[in-house]
Amino acid sequence: MSVLQAVPPRRTCNEIPARAGVGLKAPHYRRILETQPDVGFFEVHAENYMGAGGPPHRYLTEIRACYPLSLHGVGLSIGADHPLDRDHLRRLAALIGRYEPGLFSEHLAWSSHGGQFFNDLLPVPYTLKTLQRVCEHIDQVQESLGRQMLIENPSTYVAFAESTYWEVDFIAEISRRTGCGLLLDVNNVYVACTNQHWEAVRYIDEFPMAHVRQIHLAGHATDADAHGRALLIDSHDRLIDGIVWDLYAQAIGKLGPTPTLIEWDQNLPDWGELHAEAQRAELILSGDRQNEETVRAAAG
Amino acid sequence: MRPLAEVQSEFAAALRDRQLPIPRGCVAPDGSPDEKRFAVYRNNVASSLIDCVAESYPAIRRLLGEECFRETARVYAAQDLPRSPVMLEYGGGFPAFLEQFEPLAGLPYLADVARIERAWLEAYHAPEAAPLDPAALAGVPADRAVDMCLTLHPSVRIVRSPFPALSIWHMNIADVEVQPIDLEAGGEDALVARPEAEVQARALPAGGALFLTALMDGETLTQAAERALRSCPEFNLTDHLTGILETGVVIAGRLKRRRSRGH
């Protein structure tokens, strides 16, 4: 019998537990299926599973049978002025119907313009006009998918002179107006705060935690702007920075246990290193600061 | 306040064209414009597209070497931005781009090797379909079998080349010992398909590409064999039919009504 016809016997529950999960990457498919590692959930980029068939769907189906799944979109362009791509919404709806993810999230960003897709998360000015447009788009997504979506705070490298809201207030207002949930990306908080000269501790302190349903953690690269000021790049290509772990502990202190994803998209490590990051997050989630300090000391 | 559409048009134009000044109103924390900050977006867009092309064309990457590949992909990506957020589909124009890219004119086989890589990627993501059990055709009377139309697996791609493109591809994709390849040795036709779990790429015997293309055009076995025979007198229908049934690329067969012949 073909492997393609192997139907998983049953599916684990849809709900994402308040544990650490890991971004699912193709080089780790087999290892995960063979060893069934103890992680809370997996997350995939929706667009990577928009092919008609083939190995990505086969592996995801098998892994979904054993783990809860969250779905993270990177191409909906919620922050664009132009209308949402209805074909893309239909593709998302089909994927959600097929894999029944516990959470679906997208970004406060735009990535398409004039029929072209830039494959990057581009910043929006924080104005009333942008707020209205973003909220219209979120309403449309939640209505057409028939479920709540989460919006993620962005990493940014420039600010817009015309912005009239602080980012945290802007995001809080989006959630208040649309009822969407929030995805707090703690690495993005640190990257944006460094680049924009905001206080990261204050950002976490003022973030509307009542609406946060998930957390992302990732690594970043360090650069400098034209004046030699620190410029952090949201690169997802290395271990999570110590300061980001501190901010994460601060956020968990306010939120309580919350599903937390380790994102690593470039320069992939082997599974063990990725899993170790998830285990470190679980120490913080479970309030085991003593062991976390030990891990921290070992990590330098 | 400028309309959001205007802000984004200007931002998008500056992403497309590095010669343009950075968009108005894009500032550092002190309110001053900062070229290097905006450059992060320009670099992110360019490098993410180059990375995507690199993932899709690993043999071309190995043939050209990292530096030459990335420069080539950079020129390609700048003139063929994605038109869909589904990046699995991106890079379809790369083989045609290679064919006319002047600096690589000395490597005329590159475009066909790239076509095989593109076919591989399309087959990888193609819809599922179960191969036809050859026994299912056993009951068809011999005199009617020649009037059958066969449906091929949706992952089937055929790449014809005047160069040994499949051999070049294979030597640069698999962990095999690199051997000299005679570019004058003649062309190769490749069948790329994913009838079961994994993508397979194999050389087609003479006439096979014409035969399969005819079947995909909806012609009957007889018509397809006639088409192959016109340019390949040694074409043998039984051998080819057995071959494609064994590889699993046939998913259905149906008898065409005789009166519709010749359409």
Coordinates of C-alpha atoms in Angstrom, one line a residue:
Chain A
M1 CA 0.0 0.0 0.0
S2 CA 1.2 3.5 -0.8
V3 CA 2.3 5.6 2.0
L4 CA 0.1 8.3 0.6
Q5 CA -3.0 6.2 1.4
A6 CA -2.0 5.6 5.0
V7 CA -4.8 7.4 6.9
P8 CA -3.9 8.3 10.5
P9 CA -6.1 6.5 12.9
R10 CA -7.1 9.6 14.9
R11 CA -6.2 13.1 15.5
T12 CA -5.1 14.7 18.8
C13 CA -7.2 17.6 20.1
N14 CA -7.2 21.0 18.4
E15 CA -6.5 23.1 21.4
I16 CA -3.0 24.5 21.7
P17 CA -1.8 23.7 25.3
A18 CA 0.0 26.4 27.4
R19 CA 3.3 24.7 26.6
A20 CA 6.3 25.3 24.3
G21 CA 5.9 24.4 20.6
V22 CA 8.3 24.4 17.7
G23 CA 8.1 25.7 14.1
L24 CA 7.9 22.7 11.9
K25 CA 10.6 22.5 9.2
A26 CA 11.0 19.9 6.4
P27 CA 14.5 18.7 7.5
H28 CA 13.0 17.6 10.8
Y29 CA 9.9 15.7 9.5
R30 CA 11.3 12.3 9.8
R31 CA 13.1 12.8 13.1
I32 CA 9.8 14.0 14.6
L33 CA 7.8 11.1 13.3
E34 CA 10.4 8.5 14.4
T35 CA 11.1 9.9 17.9
Q36 CA 7.8 11.6 18.8
P37 CA 9.5 14.3 20.9
D38 CA 7.6 15.7 23.9
V39 CA 6.6 19.2 22.6
G40 CA 3.4 21.0 23.2
F41 CA 2.5 21.7 19.5
F42 CA 3.9 22.5 16.1
E43 CA 3.4 25.5 14.0
V44 CA 3.6 25.9 10.2
H45 CA 3.6 28.8 7.8
A46 CA 0.3 28.5 5.9
E47 CA 1.8 29.4 2.5
N48 CA 4.3 26.4 2.7
Y49 CA 1.3 24.1 2.6
M50 CA -0.6 25.7 -0.3
G51 CA 0.6 23.2 -2.9
A52 CA -2.0 20.7 -4.1
G53 CA -0.3 17.6 -2.7
G54 CA 3.0 15.8 -2.2
P55 CA 5.3 15.1 0.7
P56 CA 4.7 18.4 2.7
H57 CA 1.0 17.4 3.1
R58 CA 1.8 13.8 3.8
Y59 CA 4.2 14.6 6.6
L60 CA 2.0 17.4 8.0
T61 CA -1.0 15.0 8.1
E62 CA 1.0 12.4 10.0
I63 CA 2.5 14.9 12.4
R64 CA -0.9 16.6 12.9
A65 CA -2.3 13.2 13.9
C66 CA 0.1 13.2 16.9
Y67 CA 0.3 16.9 17.9
P68 CA -1.8 20.1 18.1
L69 CA -1.1 22.5 15.3
S70 CA -1.1 26.3 15.0
L71 CA -1.2 28.0 11.6
H72 CA 0.9 31.1 10.9
G73 CA 0.2 33.1 7.8
V74 CA 2.9 35.2 6.2
G75 CA 1.2 36.4 3.0
L76 CA -2.2 37.9 3.7
S77 CA -0.9 41.5 3.6
I78 CA -3.4 42.7 6.3
G79 CA -1.8 46.1 6.4
A80 CA -2.1 46.9 2.7
D81 CA -4.4 49.6 1.6
H82 CA -5.7 47.5 -1.3
P83 CA -8.3 44.8 -0.8
L84 CA -7.4 41.4 0.6
D85 CA -6.6 38.7 -2.0
R86 CA -9.8 36.6 -2.0
D87 CA -8.1 33.6 -3.6
H88 CA -5.6 33.6 -0.7
L89 CA -8.4 33.8 1.8
R90 CA -10.0 30.7 0.1
R91 CA -6.7 28.9 0.3
L92 CA -6.4 29.7 4.0
A93 CA -10.0 28.5 4.6
A94 CA -9.2 25.2 2.8
L95 CA -6.1 24.7 4.9
I96 CA -7.9 25.4 8.1
G97 CA -10.6 23.0 7.2
R98 CA -8.1 20.3 6.4
Y99 CA -5.8 20.6 9.4
E100 CA -8.1 22.1 12.1
P101 CA -5.3 24.3 13.7
G102 CA -5.9 25.5 17.2
L103 CA -4.8 29.0 16.4
F104 CA -4.4 31.1 13.3
S105 CA -2.2 34.1 13.3
E106 CA -1.0 36.8 10.8
H107 CA 1.1 40.0 11.0
L108 CA 0.5 43.7 11.4
A109 CA 2.3 44.3 8.1
W110 CA 1.8 44.4 4.4
S111 CA 3.7 42.5 1.7
S112 CA 1.8 42.9 -1.6
H113 CA 1.3 45.9 -3.8
G114 CA 0.3 46.4 -7.4
G115 CA -0.1 42.7 -8.0
Q116 CA 3.4 42.0 -6.8
F117 CA 4.4 40.1 -3.6
F118 CA 7.6 41.3 -1.8
N119 CA 8.0 38.3 0.5
D120 CA 8.8 40.5 3.5
L121 CA 6.8 42.0 6.3
L122 CA 6.6 45.7 5.6
P123 CA 5.8 48.4 8.2
V124 CA 2.6 50.5 8.3
P125 CA 2.2 54.1 9.6
Y126 CA 0.3 54.1 12.9
T127 CA -2.5 56.5 11.9
L128 CA -6.3 56.5 12.2
K129 CA -6.6 55.7 8.5
T130 CA -4.3 52.6 8.8
L131 CA -6.2 51.5 11.9
Q132 CA -9.5 51.6 10.0
R133 CA -8.1 49.8 7.0
V134 CA -6.4 47.1 9.1
C135 CA -9.6 46.6 11.2
E136 CA -11.7 46.2 8.0
H137 CA -9.4 43.6 6.8
I138 CA -9.3 41.7 10.1
D139 CA -13.1 41.8 10.2
Q140 CA -13.2 40.3 6.7
V141 CA -10.7 37.6 7.6
Q142 CA -12.5 36.6 10.8
E143 CA -15.9 36.6 9.0
S144 CA -14.7 34.6 6.0
L145 CA -12.8 32.0 8.1
G146 CA -15.5 31.9 10.8
R147 CA -13.0 32.1 13.6
Q148 CA -10.9 34.5 15.6
M149 CA -7.4 35.3 14.2
L150 CA -4.4 36.5 16.1
I151 CA -2.4 39.6 15.1
E152 CA 1.4 39.7 15.7
N153 CA 3.3 42.8 16.8
P154 CA 6.0 43.6 14.1
S155 CA 9.7 44.0 13.9
T156 CA 10.4 47.4 12.3
Y157 CA 13.5 49.1 11.0
V158 CA 12.0 52.5 10.2
A159 CA 9.3 54.6 11.7
F160 CA 6.8 56.8 9.8
A161 CA 6.9 60.5 10.5
E162 CA 3.1 60.6 10.2
S163 CA 2.4 58.0 12.9
T164 CA 0.1 59.3 15.6
Y165 CA -0.2 56.2 17.8
W166 CA 2.4 54.4 19.9
E167 CA 2.6 50.8 18.5
V168 CA 1.2 49.3 21.7
D169 CA -1.8 51.6 21.7
F170 CA -2.4 50.9 18.0
I171 CA -2.4 47.1 18.6
A172 CA -4.6 47.4 21.6
E173 CA -7.1 49.4 19.6
I174 CA -7.1 46.8 16.8
S175 CA -7.9 44.1 19.3
R176 CA -10.6 46.2 21.0
R177 CA -12.3 47.1 17.7
T178 CA -12.2 43.7 16.0
G179 CA -12.1 41.2 18.8
C180 CA -9.0 39.6 17.3
G181 CA -6.5 37.9 19.6
L182 CA -2.9 38.9 19.9
L183 CA 0.3 37.1 19.3
L184 CA 3.1 38.7 21.4
D185 CA 6.4 38.1 19.6
V186 CA 8.9 38.9 22.3
N187 CA 11.8 39.0 20.0
N188 CA 10.0 41.5 17.8
V189 CA 9.4 43.6 20.9
Y190 CA 13.1 43.7 21.6
V191 CA 14.0 44.3 18.0
A192 CA 11.4 47.1 17.5
C193 CA 12.2 48.7 20.9
T194 CA 15.9 48.8 20.2
N195 CA 15.4 50.1 16.7
Q196 CA 12.8 52.7 17.7
H197 CA 14.4 53.7 21.0
W198 CA 11.4 52.5 23.1
E199 CA 11.7 50.8 26.5
A200 CA 11.1 47.0 26.0
V201 CA 10.1 46.6 29.7
R202 CA 7.5 49.3 29.3
Y203 CA 6.3 47.8 26.0
I204 CA 5.6 44.4 27.7
D205 CA 4.1 46.2 30.7
E206 CA 1.6 48.2 28.7
F207 CA 0.8 45.4 26.1
P208 CA -2.9 44.4 26.3
M209 CA -2.1 41.0 27.8
A210 CA -5.8 40.1 28.2
H211 CA -6.0 39.5 24.5
V212 CA -2.7 37.5 24.1
R213 CA -3.3 33.9 23.0
Q214 CA 0.2 33.0 21.9
I215 CA 3.9 34.0 22.2
H216 CA 6.7 33.8 19.7
L217 CA 10.4 33.6 20.5
A218 CA 13.3 33.8 18.0
G219 CA 16.8 34.9 17.5
H220 CA 17.9 38.2 15.9
A221 CA 21.1 39.6 14.2
T222 CA 22.8 42.8 15.2
D223 CA 23.7 45.6 12.8
A224 CA 24.0 49.4 13.0
D225 CA 22.3 52.2 11.2
A226 CA 24.0 55.0 9.2
H227 CA 24.8 56.8 12.4
G228 CA 26.2 53.7 14.1
R229 CA 23.1 53.2 16.3
A230 CA 22.2 49.6 17.1
L231 CA 19.9 48.1 14.5
L232 CA 18.6 44.6 15.2
I233 CA 17.4 42.4 12.4
D234 CA 14.6 39.8 13.0
S235 CA 16.6 37.0 11.4
H236 CA 15.2 33.8 13.0
D237 CA 18.5 32.2 12.3
R238 CA 20.1 31.6 15.8
L239 CA 19.5 31.0 19.5
I240 CA 17.2 33.3 21.4
D241 CA 19.0 36.2 23.0
G242 CA 19.4 36.4 26.8
I243 CA 17.5 39.7 27.0
V244 CA 14.6 38.2 25.0
W245 CA 14.4 35.4 27.6
D246 CA 14.2 38.0 30.4
L247 CA 11.4 39.8 28.6
Y248 CA 9.7 36.5 28.0
A249 CA 9.8 35.7 31.8
Q250 CA 8.4 39.2 32.4
A251 CA 5.6 38.6 30.0
I252 CA 4.8 35.1 31.4
G253 CA 4.8 36.7 34.9
K254 CA 2.0 38.9 33.8
L255 CA 0.2 36.4 31.5
G256 CA 0.6 33.1 33.3
P257 CA 1.3 30.0 31.2
T258 CA 0.7 30.7 27.5
P259 CA 1.4 28.7 24.3
T260 CA 4.9 29.7 23.3
L261 CA 6.5 29.0 19.9
I262 CA 10.2 28.7 19.1
E263 CA 10.7 30.1 15.6
W264 CA 13.8 29.2 13.6
D265 CA 13.5 29.7 9.9
Q266 CA 17.0 30.2 8.4
N267 CA 20.3 28.4 9.1
L268 CA 18.4 25.6 10.7
P269 CA 20.0 23.8 13.6
D270 CA 19.5 20.0 14.2
W271 CA 16.4 19.0 16.0
G272 CA 18.1 18.6 19.4
E273 CA 19.2 22.3 19.6
L274 CA 15.7 23.4 18.6
H275 CA 14.1 21.1 21.1
A276 CA 16.4 22.4 23.8
E277 CA 15.1 26.0 23.2
A278 CA 11.6 24.7 23.7
Q279 CA 12.6 22.9 26.9
R280 CA 14.1 26.2 28.2
A281 CA 10.8 28.0 27.5
E282 CA 9.0 25.3 29.4
L283 CA 11.1 25.9 32.5
I284 CA 10.0 29.5 32.4
L285 CA 6.4 28.5 31.7
S286 CA 6.3 26.2 34.6
G287 CA 7.9 28.8 36.9
D288 CA 11.0 26.7 37.4
R289 CA 13.3 29.6 37.6
Q290 CA 16.0 27.7 39.4
N291 CA 16.6 25.3 36.6
E292 CA 16.2 28.1 34.1
E293 CA 19.1 29.9 35.8
T294 CA 21.2 26.8 35.4
V295 CA 20.3 26.5 31.7
R296 CA 21.1 30.3 31.4
A297 CA 24.5 29.9 33.0
A298 CA 25.3 27.0 30.7
A299 CA 24.2 29.0 27.7
G300 CA 26.5 31.9 28.8
Chain B
M1 CA -2.1 63.1 6.1
R2 CA -1.2 61.2 2.9
P3 CA -3.5 58.3 1.9
L4 CA -2.1 54.9 2.9
A5 CA -2.2 53.9 -0.8
E6 CA 0.2 56.7 -1.6
V7 CA 2.6 55.8 1.3
Q8 CA 2.7 52.2 0.1
S9 CA 3.1 53.0 -3.6
E10 CA 6.1 55.1 -2.8
F11 CA 7.5 52.4 -0.4
A12 CA 7.0 49.7 -3.0
A13 CA 8.6 51.7 -5.8
A14 CA 11.7 52.2 -3.7
L15 CA 11.8 48.5 -3.0
R16 CA 11.7 47.7 -6.7
D17 CA 14.2 50.4 -7.7
R18 CA 17.3 50.8 -5.6
Q19 CA 18.2 54.0 -7.5
L20 CA 15.1 55.8 -6.1
P21 CA 15.5 57.8 -2.9
I22 CA 14.1 56.3 0.2
P23 CA 10.4 57.0 0.8
R24 CA 9.4 60.2 2.3
G25 CA 8.5 60.0 6.0
C26 CA 10.5 56.8 6.7
V27 CA 12.7 57.9 9.6
A28 CA 15.0 56.9 12.4
P29 CA 14.0 57.5 16.0
D30 CA 15.4 61.1 15.8
G31 CA 13.1 61.9 12.9
S32 CA 15.8 61.9 10.3
P33 CA 15.8 59.8 7.1
D34 CA 18.2 56.9 7.3
E35 CA 19.3 55.1 4.1
K36 CA 20.7 52.1 5.9
R37 CA 17.5 51.4 7.9
F38 CA 15.4 51.4 4.7
A39 CA 18.1 49.2 3.1
V40 CA 17.1 46.4 5.5
Y41 CA 13.8 46.1 3.6
R42 CA 15.5 46.2 0.2
N43 CA 18.0 43.5 1.4
N44 CA 15.3 41.4 3.0
V45 CA 13.2 41.3 -0.2
A46 CA 16.2 40.6 -2.4
S47 CA 17.8 37.9 -0.2
S48 CA 14.5 36.2 0.5
L49 CA 13.8 35.9 -3.2
I50 CA 17.4 34.7 -4.0
D51 CA 17.1 32.1 -1.2
C52 CA 13.8 30.9 -2.7
V53 CA 15.4 30.5 -6.1
A54 CA 18.4 28.8 -4.5
E55 CA 16.1 26.3 -2.8
S56 CA 14.3 25.5 -6.0
Y57 CA 17.4 25.2 -8.2
P58 CA 20.1 23.3 -6.2
A59 CA 21.8 21.8 -9.2
I60 CA 22.2 25.2 -10.9
R61 CA 23.5 26.6 -7.7
R62 CA 26.1 23.9 -7.6
L63 CA 27.0 24.3 -11.3
L64 CA 27.5 28.0 -11.0
G65 CA 29.0 28.2 -7.5
E66 CA 27.5 30.2 -4.6
E67 CA 28.6 33.7 -5.6
C68 CA 27.8 33.5 -9.3
F69 CA 24.5 31.8 -8.5
R70 CA 23.4 34.5 -6.1
E71 CA 24.3 37.3 -8.5
T72 CA 22.4 35.6 -11.3
A73 CA 19.4 35.0 -9.1
R74 CA 19.6 38.6 -7.9
V75 CA 19.3 39.9 -11.5
Y76 CA 16.5 37.4 -12.2
A77 CA 14.5 38.3 -9.0
A78 CA 14.8 42.0 -9.7
Q79 CA 12.9 41.6 -13.0
D80 CA 10.5 38.9 -12.0
L81 CA 9.0 39.7 -8.6
P82 CA 6.5 37.1 -7.2
R83 CA 2.9 37.6 -8.2
S84 CA 1.4 35.4 -5.5
P85 CA 2.0 35.0 -1.7
V86 CA 2.4 31.3 -2.4
M87 CA 6.1 31.2 -2.8
L88 CA 6.1 27.5 -3.7
E89 CA 5.1 28.7 -7.2
Y90 CA 7.9 31.3 -7.5
G91 CA 10.8 31.0 -9.9
G92 CA 9.0 29.4 -12.9
G93 CA 10.6 32.0 -15.1
F94 CA 14.1 31.2 -14.1
P95 CA 14.9 28.6 -16.8
A96 CA 13.8 31.0 -19.6
F97 CA 15.8 33.8 -17.9
L98 CA 19.0 31.6 -17.9
E99 CA 18.5 30.9 -21.6
Q100 CA 18.8 34.6 -22.5
F101 CA 21.1 35.8 -19.7
E102 CA 24.2 36.9 -21.7
P103 CA 26.9 36.4 -19.1
L104 CA 26.0 32.6 -19.0
A105 CA 25.7 32.2 -22.7
G106 CA 28.7 29.9 -22.6
L107 CA 26.7 27.3 -20.6
P108 CA 23.9 26.5 -23.1
Y109 CA 22.7 23.4 -21.1
L110 CA 21.9 25.4 -18.0
A111 CA 18.3 26.3 -18.9
D112 CA 17.4 22.7 -19.6
V113 CA 18.9 21.5 -16.3
A114 CA 16.8 24.3 -14.6
R115 CA 13.7 23.0 -16.5
I116 CA 14.3 19.6 -14.9
E117 CA 14.6 21.2 -11.5
R118 CA 11.4 23.2 -12.1
A119 CA 9.6 20.0 -13.2
W120 CA 10.9 18.3 -10.1
L121 CA 9.4 21.0 -7.9
E122 CA 6.1 21.1 -9.7
A123 CA 5.9 17.3 -9.4
Y124 CA 6.7 17.5 -5.7
H125 CA 3.7 19.7 -5.0
A126 CA 1.3 18.2 -7.6
P127 CA -2.0 16.7 -6.6
E128 CA -2.3 13.1 -5.4
A129 CA -3.5 10.3 -7.6
A130 CA -3.3 6.5 -7.4
P131 CA -1.4 4.7 -10.2
L132 CA -3.5 2.4 -12.4
D133 CA -3.0 -1.3 -11.6
P134 CA -1.7 -2.7 -15.0
A135 CA -4.0 -5.7 -14.4
A136 CA -7.0 -3.4 -14.9
L137 CA -6.1 -3.2 -18.6
A138 CA -5.9 -7.0 -18.9
G139 CA -9.5 -7.4 -19.7
V140 CA -9.6 -5.0 -22.6
P141 CA -9.7 -6.8 -25.9
A142 CA -6.5 -6.3 -27.9
D143 CA -8.3 -4.8 -30.9
R144 CA -10.0 -2.2 -28.7
A145 CA -7.0 -1.5 -26.5
V146 CA -5.3 0.5 -29.3
D147 CA -8.3 2.9 -29.1
M148 CA -7.7 3.6 -25.4
C149 CA -6.9 7.0 -24.0
L150 CA -4.7 7.0 -20.9
T151 CA -4.8 9.6 -18.2
L152 CA -1.3 10.4 -16.8
H153 CA -0.5 11.3 -13.2
P154 CA -1.0 15.0 -12.6
S155 CA 2.7 15.2 -11.5
V156 CA 4.0 14.1 -14.9
R157 CA 6.4 16.6 -16.6
I158 CA 8.5 16.0 -19.7
V159 CA 11.7 17.9 -20.3
R160 CA 13.3 17.5 -23.8
S161 CA 16.9 18.7 -24.3
P162 CA 19.4 18.7 -27.1
F163 CA 22.0 18.3 -24.2
P164 CA 22.5 15.5 -21.7
A165 CA 20.6 17.7 -19.2
L166 CA 19.3 14.8 -17.1
S167 CA 22.8 13.4 -16.6
I168 CA 24.1 16.8 -15.7
W169 CA 21.3 17.3 -13.3
H170 CA 21.7 13.9 -11.7
M171 CA 25.4 14.4 -11.2
N172 CA 24.8 17.7 -9.4
I173 CA 21.9 16.7 -7.2
A174 CA 22.8 13.3 -5.9
D175 CA 25.8 12.1 -3.9
V176 CA 27.4 10.5 -7.0
E177 CA 30.9 10.6 -8.3
V178 CA 31.4 13.4 -10.8
Q179 CA 32.3 12.1 -14.2
P180 CA 33.1 14.0 -17.4
I181 CA 30.0 14.6 -19.5
D182 CA 30.3 14.7 -23.3
L183 CA 28.1 17.7 -24.3
E184 CA 28.2 16.4 -27.9
A185 CA 26.8 13.0 -26.8
G186 CA 23.3 13.9 -27.9
G187 CA 20.2 15.0 -26.2
E188 CA 18.2 13.5 -23.4
D189 CA 14.4 13.4 -22.7
A190 CA 13.5 13.3 -19.1
L191 CA 10.3 12.1 -17.4
V192 CA 9.7 13.7 -14.0
A193 CA 6.8 12.4 -11.9
R194 CA 5.7 11.6 -8.4
P195 CA 3.4 8.6 -8.8
E196 CA 4.0 7.4 -5.2
A197 CA 5.6 9.1 -2.3
E198 CA 8.8 10.6 -3.9
V199 CA 9.6 12.4 -7.1
Q200 CA 11.4 10.3 -9.7
A201 CA 13.3 11.6 -12.7
R202 CA 14.3 9.2 -15.4
A203 CA 15.5 9.2 -19.0
L204 CA 12.9 8.4 -21.6
P205 CA 13.8 6.0 -24.5
A206 CA 13.7 7.4 -28.0
G207 CA 10.2 8.3 -29.0
G208 CA 9.0 8.2 -25.4
A209 CA 8.6 12.0 -25.0
L210 CA 6.5 12.3 -28.2
F211 CA 4.4 9.3 -27.1
L212 CA 3.7 10.7 -23.7
T213 CA 3.0 14.2 -24.9
A214 CA 0.5 12.8 -27.4
L215 CA -1.2 10.8 -24.6
M216 CA -1.4 14.0 -22.5
D217 CA -3.0 15.8 -25.5
G218 CA -5.8 13.2 -25.3
E219 CA -4.7 11.0 -28.3
T220 CA -5.4 7.3 -28.3
L221 CA -2.6 4.8 -28.0
T222 CA -2.6 4.2 -31.7
Q223 CA -2.5 7.9 -32.5
A224 CA 0.2 8.5 -29.9
A225 CA 2.3 5.6 -31.3
E226 CA 1.9 7.0 -34.8
R227 CA 3.2 10.3 -33.7
A228 CA 6.2 8.7 -32.1
L229 CA 6.9 6.5 -35.1
R230 CA 7.0 9.4 -37.5
S231 CA 10.3 10.7 -35.9
C232 CA 11.5 7.5 -34.3
P233 CA 11.1 4.4 -36.6
E234 CA 12.2 1.9 -34.0
F235 CA 9.5 3.0 -31.6
N236 CA 7.8 -0.1 -30.0
L237 CA 4.3 0.5 -28.5
T238 CA 4.3 -2.6 -26.3
D239 CA 7.6 -1.8 -24.7
H240 CA 6.7 1.8 -24.0
L241 CA 3.2 0.9 -22.7
T242 CA 4.7 -1.6 -20.3
G243 CA 7.3 0.9 -19.2
I244 CA 4.9 3.7 -18.3
L245 CA 2.5 1.2 -16.6
E246 CA 5.4 -0.1 -14.5
T247 CA 6.6 3.4 -13.5
G248 CA 3.1 4.2 -12.2
V249 CA 2.5 7.3 -14.3
V250 CA -0.8 6.1 -15.7
I251 CA -3.8 6.7 -13.4
A252 CA -6.7 5.8 -15.7
G253 CA -7.6 4.4 -19.0
R254 CA -10.8 4.7 -21.0
L255 CA -12.0 3.6 -24.4
K256 CA -12.5 6.4 -26.8
R257 CA -15.6 6.0 -29.0
R258 CA -14.5 5.0 -32.4
R259 CA -16.6 7.6 -34.1
S260 CA -14.7 10.3 -32.3
R261 CA -11.4 9.2 -33.8
G262 CA -9.6 11.8 -35.8
H263 CA -10.8 14.7 -33.7

